[in-house]
Amino acid sequence: DIQMTQSPSTLSASVGDTVTFTCRASESITNSLAWYQQKPGKAPKLLIYKASSLETGVPSRFSGSKAGAEFTLTISSLQPDDFASYYCQQYQSFPWTFGEGTKVEI
Amino acid sequence: QLVESGGDLVQPGGSLRLSCAASGFTFNFYEMNWVRQAPGKGLEWVSYISSDGNNVYHADSVRGRFTISRDNAKNSLFLQLNSLRVEDSGVYYCVREGELTPHDAFDIWGQGTVVTVSS
């Protein structure tokens, strides 16, 4: 199985900050990586697909990138609505696997 | 839109059948999945089914106990849960894969249905 290692597990930030978190795959997943945002008691929401493509309707302050086996989600100018948990997921090969998540706290 | 139902409190060893009603898109075009989340934990993929229902995959943790199926005529997805364990407790989400091939990210999620396995 492909292991997805996400870091950090918790990130403290303030409104207006630029934050970055990473996800590393245990083997090649080409660009088959997605990022999701989840707020307490709600279903996850797709933010980024194919490593760097922004899902329709998602604010442009969210961006994704890839450098080798490491994938990055960046939120520029953090807004109050962005305090949530974020998960990466690979869909290169079964079983689909998620990272452990990063919680963005004030 | 995806709307799940069927979650309940069940004893260990019991069974449940989860349903997911799809609307607003051409259901038989899309591959579907179930994803679950234990209380306070992260996301875990559970099962996949191809658009025509001919190909299915299950996570090792549920293989042999859970069965995914679909009825394209009724725009519905199902998950049969047998031999339930305490560790199967959580919110179960019905999820649509996007249109990219061969596979795509999960672009539509249901609101989830709660399964609690406890004596």
Tab-separated table of C-alpha atoms in Angstrom:
chain	number	residue	atom	x	y	z
A	1	ASP	CA	0.000	0.000	0.000
A	2	ILE	CA	1.123	3.572	-0.655
A	3	GLN	CA	1.700	5.423	2.601
A	4	MET	CA	0.962	9.134	2.717
A	5	THR	CA	2.935	11.015	5.347
A	6	GLN	CA	1.458	14.415	6.104
A	7	SER	CA	3.088	17.108	8.208
A	8	PRO	CA	2.720	18.886	10.492
A	9	SER	CA	-0.165	17.326	12.387
A	10	THR	CA	-1.093	20.704	13.879
A	11	LEU	CA	-0.265	24.187	12.706
A	12	SER	CA	-0.918	27.392	14.640
A	13	ALA	CA	-1.413	30.497	12.530
A	14	SER	CA	-3.079	33.880	12.390
A	15	VAL	CA	-5.402	35.541	9.925
A	16	GLY	CA	-3.356	36.887	7.034
A	17	ASP	CA	-0.530	34.350	7.392
A	18	THR	CA	0.673	32.198	4.535
A	19	VAL	CA	0.755	28.556	5.621
A	20	THR	CA	2.216	25.502	3.953
A	21	PHE	CA	1.869	21.840	4.719
A	22	THR	CA	3.264	18.822	3.006
A	23	CYS	CA	2.401	15.288	2.044
A	24	ARG	CA	4.975	12.702	1.014
A	25	ALA	CA	4.132	9.493	-0.802
A	26	SER	CA	6.020	6.269	-0.057
A	27	GLU	CA	6.255	5.557	-3.804
A	28	SER	CA	5.543	7.328	-7.047
A	29	ILE	CA	1.974	8.524	-7.494
A	30	THR	CA	2.701	10.783	-10.507
A	31	ASN	CA	0.239	13.662	-10.032
A	32	SER	CA	-2.638	11.599	-8.617
A	33	LEU	CA	-2.980	13.599	-5.434
A	34	ALA	CA	-5.862	15.559	-3.954
A	35	TRP	CA	-6.247	17.914	-1.025
A	36	TYR	CA	-9.426	18.180	1.050
A	37	GLN	CA	-10.620	20.583	3.714
A	38	GLN	CA	-12.819	19.346	6.542
A	39	LYS	CA	-14.569	21.377	9.196
A	40	PRO	CA	-15.913	19.813	12.411
A	41	GLY	CA	-19.101	17.843	11.849
A	42	LYS	CA	-18.981	18.344	8.086
A	43	ALA	CA	-18.019	16.241	5.097
A	44	PRO	CA	-14.646	16.902	3.474
A	45	LYS	CA	-14.515	19.307	0.544
A	46	LEU	CA	-12.237	18.920	-2.472
A	47	LEU	CA	-9.767	21.787	-2.851
A	48	ILE	CA	-7.047	20.574	-5.231
A	49	TYR	CA	-6.903	17.644	-7.653
A	50	LYS	CA	-4.119	16.340	-9.878
A	51	ALA	CA	-1.639	17.852	-7.399
A	52	SER	CA	-2.076	21.461	-8.527
A	53	SER	CA	-5.466	21.960	-10.200
A	54	LEU	CA	-7.879	24.155	-8.289
A	55	GLU	CA	-11.383	22.746	-7.935
A	56	THR	CA	-14.118	24.998	-9.322
A	57	GLY	CA	-15.319	27.479	-6.740
A	58	VAL	CA	-12.322	27.167	-4.442
A	59	PRO	CA	-10.654	30.520	-3.660
A	60	SER	CA	-7.403	31.221	-5.468
A	61	ARG	CA	-5.541	31.638	-2.160
A	62	PHE	CA	-5.342	27.831	-2.150
A	63	SER	CA	-2.635	26.302	-4.305
A	64	GLY	CA	-0.963	22.951	-4.690
A	65	SER	CA	2.441	21.966	-5.975
A	66	LYS	CA	4.724	18.988	-6.374
A	67	ALA	CA	8.480	18.635	-5.985
A	68	GLY	CA	9.639	15.065	-6.515
A	69	ALA	CA	7.730	12.844	-4.100
A	70	GLU	CA	6.643	15.763	-1.920
A	71	PHE	CA	3.363	17.568	-2.395
A	72	THR	CA	2.542	20.919	-0.863
A	73	LEU	CA	-0.671	22.781	-0.094
A	74	THR	CA	-0.271	26.510	0.418
A	75	ILE	CA	-2.901	28.882	1.754
A	76	SER	CA	-2.008	32.508	1.090
A	77	SER	CA	-3.470	35.143	3.385
A	78	LEU	CA	-5.284	32.792	5.762
A	79	GLN	CA	-8.913	33.699	6.337
A	80	PRO	CA	-11.095	32.906	9.393
A	81	ASP	CA	-12.995	30.355	7.303
A	82	ASP	CA	-9.769	28.430	6.636
A	83	PHE	CA	-9.294	27.165	10.174
A	84	ALA	CA	-10.035	23.486	9.614
A	85	SER	CA	-8.365	20.145	9.020
A	86	TYR	CA	-6.710	19.308	5.722
A	87	TYR	CA	-6.074	15.881	4.229
A	88	CYS	CA	-4.102	14.694	1.251
A	89	GLN	CA	-5.110	11.564	-0.681
A	90	GLN	CA	-3.490	9.517	-3.412
A	91	TYR	CA	-5.564	7.923	-6.153
A	92	GLN	CA	-2.747	6.389	-8.162
A	93	SER	CA	-3.326	2.811	-7.036
A	94	PHE	CA	-5.621	0.852	-4.743
A	95	PRO	CA	-6.098	1.048	-1.861
A	96	TRP	CA	-6.681	4.792	-2.016
A	97	THR	CA	-4.919	6.251	1.013
A	98	PHE	CA	-5.157	9.478	2.961
A	99	GLY	CA	-2.611	11.363	4.994
A	100	GLU	CA	-3.194	11.653	8.726
A	101	GLY	CA	-4.351	15.252	8.398
A	102	THR	CA	-3.169	18.711	9.410
A	103	LYS	CA	-5.278	20.800	11.768
A	104	VAL	CA	-4.911	24.550	11.292
A	105	GLU	CA	-5.588	26.356	14.555
A	106	ILE	CA	-5.682	29.991	15.519
B	1	GLN	CA	-26.085	15.547	-4.445
B	2	LEU	CA	-25.498	12.411	-2.422
B	3	VAL	CA	-27.673	11.443	0.529
B	4	GLU	CA	-26.743	8.504	2.732
B	5	SER	CA	-29.017	6.531	5.008
B	6	GLY	CA	-29.037	3.318	6.977
B	7	GLY	CA	-26.632	4.108	9.775
B	8	ASP	CA	-27.628	2.775	13.178
B	9	LEU	CA	-26.513	1.337	16.508
B	10	VAL	CA	-25.727	-2.364	16.113
B	11	GLN	CA	-24.143	-5.023	18.279
B	12	PRO	CA	-20.769	-6.560	17.428
B	13	GLY	CA	-21.252	-9.301	14.870
B	14	GLY	CA	-24.350	-7.629	13.475
B	15	SER	CA	-25.144	-6.355	10.001
B	16	LEU	CA	-26.257	-3.120	8.361
B	17	ARG	CA	-26.974	-1.970	4.840
B	18	LEU	CA	-26.069	1.597	3.975
B	19	SER	CA	-27.702	3.341	1.033
B	20	CYS	CA	-26.762	6.430	-0.933
B	21	ALA	CA	-29.211	8.230	-3.208
B	22	ALA	CA	-27.645	10.250	-5.998
B	23	SER	CA	-29.257	13.145	-7.806
B	24	GLY	CA	-28.313	16.022	-10.055
B	25	PHE	CA	-25.846	14.107	-12.232
B	26	THR	CA	-25.752	11.089	-14.522
B	27	PHE	CA	-25.064	8.464	-11.888
B	28	ASN	CA	-24.142	5.629	-14.267
B	29	PHE	CA	-21.229	7.648	-15.703
B	30	TYR	CA	-19.351	7.836	-12.415
B	31	GLU	CA	-17.230	5.587	-10.266
B	32	MET	CA	-18.238	5.643	-6.613
B	33	ASN	CA	-16.634	5.003	-3.248
B	34	TRP	CA	-17.336	4.743	0.450
B	35	VAL	CA	-15.035	6.531	2.891
B	36	ARG	CA	-15.345	6.353	6.672
B	37	GLN	CA	-14.103	8.338	9.622
B	38	ALA	CA	-13.887	6.972	13.147
B	39	PRO	CA	-14.708	9.453	15.939
B	40	GLY	CA	-11.882	11.967	16.264
B	41	LYS	CA	-9.802	10.199	13.613
B	42	GLY	CA	-8.802	10.728	10.006
B	43	LEU	CA	-10.328	9.564	6.757
B	44	GLU	CA	-10.177	5.929	5.642
B	45	TRP	CA	-11.159	4.706	2.191
B	46	VAL	CA	-13.416	1.635	2.430
B	47	SER	CA	-14.695	0.516	-0.972
B	48	TYR	CA	-14.799	1.358	-4.694
B	49	ILE	CA	-17.125	0.373	-7.510
B	50	SER	CA	-16.789	1.088	-11.215
B	51	SER	CA	-19.481	2.922	-13.135
B	52	ASP	CA	-20.947	-0.299	-14.523
B	53	GLY	CA	-20.588	-2.184	-11.255
B	54	ASN	CA	-18.303	-4.818	-12.735
B	55	ASN	CA	-15.201	-3.879	-10.772
B	56	VAL	CA	-15.015	-3.495	-7.021
B	57	TYR	CA	-12.228	-3.060	-4.496
B	58	HIS	CA	-12.322	-3.125	-0.724
B	59	ALA	CA	-9.841	-2.081	1.936
B	60	ASP	CA	-8.077	-4.973	3.647
B	61	SER	CA	-9.751	-4.001	6.924
B	62	VAL	CA	-13.220	-4.776	5.530
B	63	ARG	CA	-12.596	-7.321	2.757
B	64	GLY	CA	-14.773	-10.388	3.217
B	65	ARG	CA	-17.154	-8.517	5.540
B	66	PHE	CA	-18.339	-5.511	3.511
B	67	THR	CA	-19.779	-5.533	-0.013
B	68	ILE	CA	-20.274	-2.515	-2.246
B	69	SER	CA	-22.922	-2.540	-4.968
B	70	ARG	CA	-24.976	-0.159	-7.064
B	71	ASP	CA	-28.282	0.051	-8.897
B	72	ASN	CA	-27.831	2.445	-11.808
B	73	ALA	CA	-31.513	2.271	-12.693
B	74	LYS	CA	-32.324	3.683	-9.257
B	75	ASN	CA	-29.317	6.036	-8.970
B	76	SER	CA	-28.300	4.287	-5.798
B	77	LEU	CA	-25.118	3.041	-4.132
B	78	PHE	CA	-25.040	0.502	-1.325
B	79	LEU	CA	-22.681	-0.886	1.261
B	80	GLN	CA	-23.544	-4.137	3.014
B	81	LEU	CA	-21.756	-4.375	6.352
B	82	ASN	CA	-21.543	-7.830	7.944
B	83	SER	CA	-19.695	-9.196	10.974
B	84	LEU	CA	-19.407	-5.687	12.347
B	85	ARG	CA	-16.703	-4.840	14.860
B	86	VAL	CA	-16.394	-2.022	17.362
B	87	GLU	CA	-13.633	-0.524	15.209
B	88	ASP	CA	-16.068	-0.191	12.291
B	89	SER	CA	-17.858	2.613	14.152
B	90	GLY	CA	-17.812	6.034	12.547
B	91	VAL	CA	-19.306	8.258	9.906
B	92	TYR	CA	-19.644	6.623	6.495
B	93	TYR	CA	-19.517	8.925	3.478
B	94	CYS	CA	-20.763	8.152	-0.014
B	95	VAL	CA	-18.328	9.761	-2.444
B	96	ARG	CA	-18.196	10.371	-6.194
B	97	GLU	CA	-14.993	10.241	-8.203
B	98	GLY	CA	-14.538	13.016	-10.728
B	99	GLU	CA	-14.399	12.537	-14.467
B	100	LEU	CA	-10.667	12.231	-15.108
B	101	THR	CA	-9.441	8.831	-16.188
B	102	PRO	CA	-8.317	6.350	-15.108
B	103	HIS	CA	-9.229	7.697	-11.678
B	104	ASP	CA	-9.926	11.067	-10.153
B	105	ALA	CA	-10.275	12.871	-6.853
B	106	PHE	CA	-13.445	12.710	-4.795
B	107	ASP	CA	-15.427	15.714	-5.943
B	108	ILE	CA	-18.817	15.157	-4.328
B	109	TRP	CA	-19.377	13.890	-0.777
B	110	GLY	CA	-22.580	13.024	0.994
B	111	GLN	CA	-23.307	14.341	4.482
B	112	GLY	CA	-22.499	10.977	6.033
B	113	THR	CA	-24.387	8.362	8.019
B	114	VAL	CA	-23.335	7.228	11.492
B	115	VAL	CA	-22.612	3.611	12.296
B	116	THR	CA	-22.119	2.705	15.934
B	117	VAL	CA	-21.063	-0.820	16.857
B	118	SER	CA	-21.430	-1.426	20.551
B	119	SER	CA	-22.858	-3.933	22.977
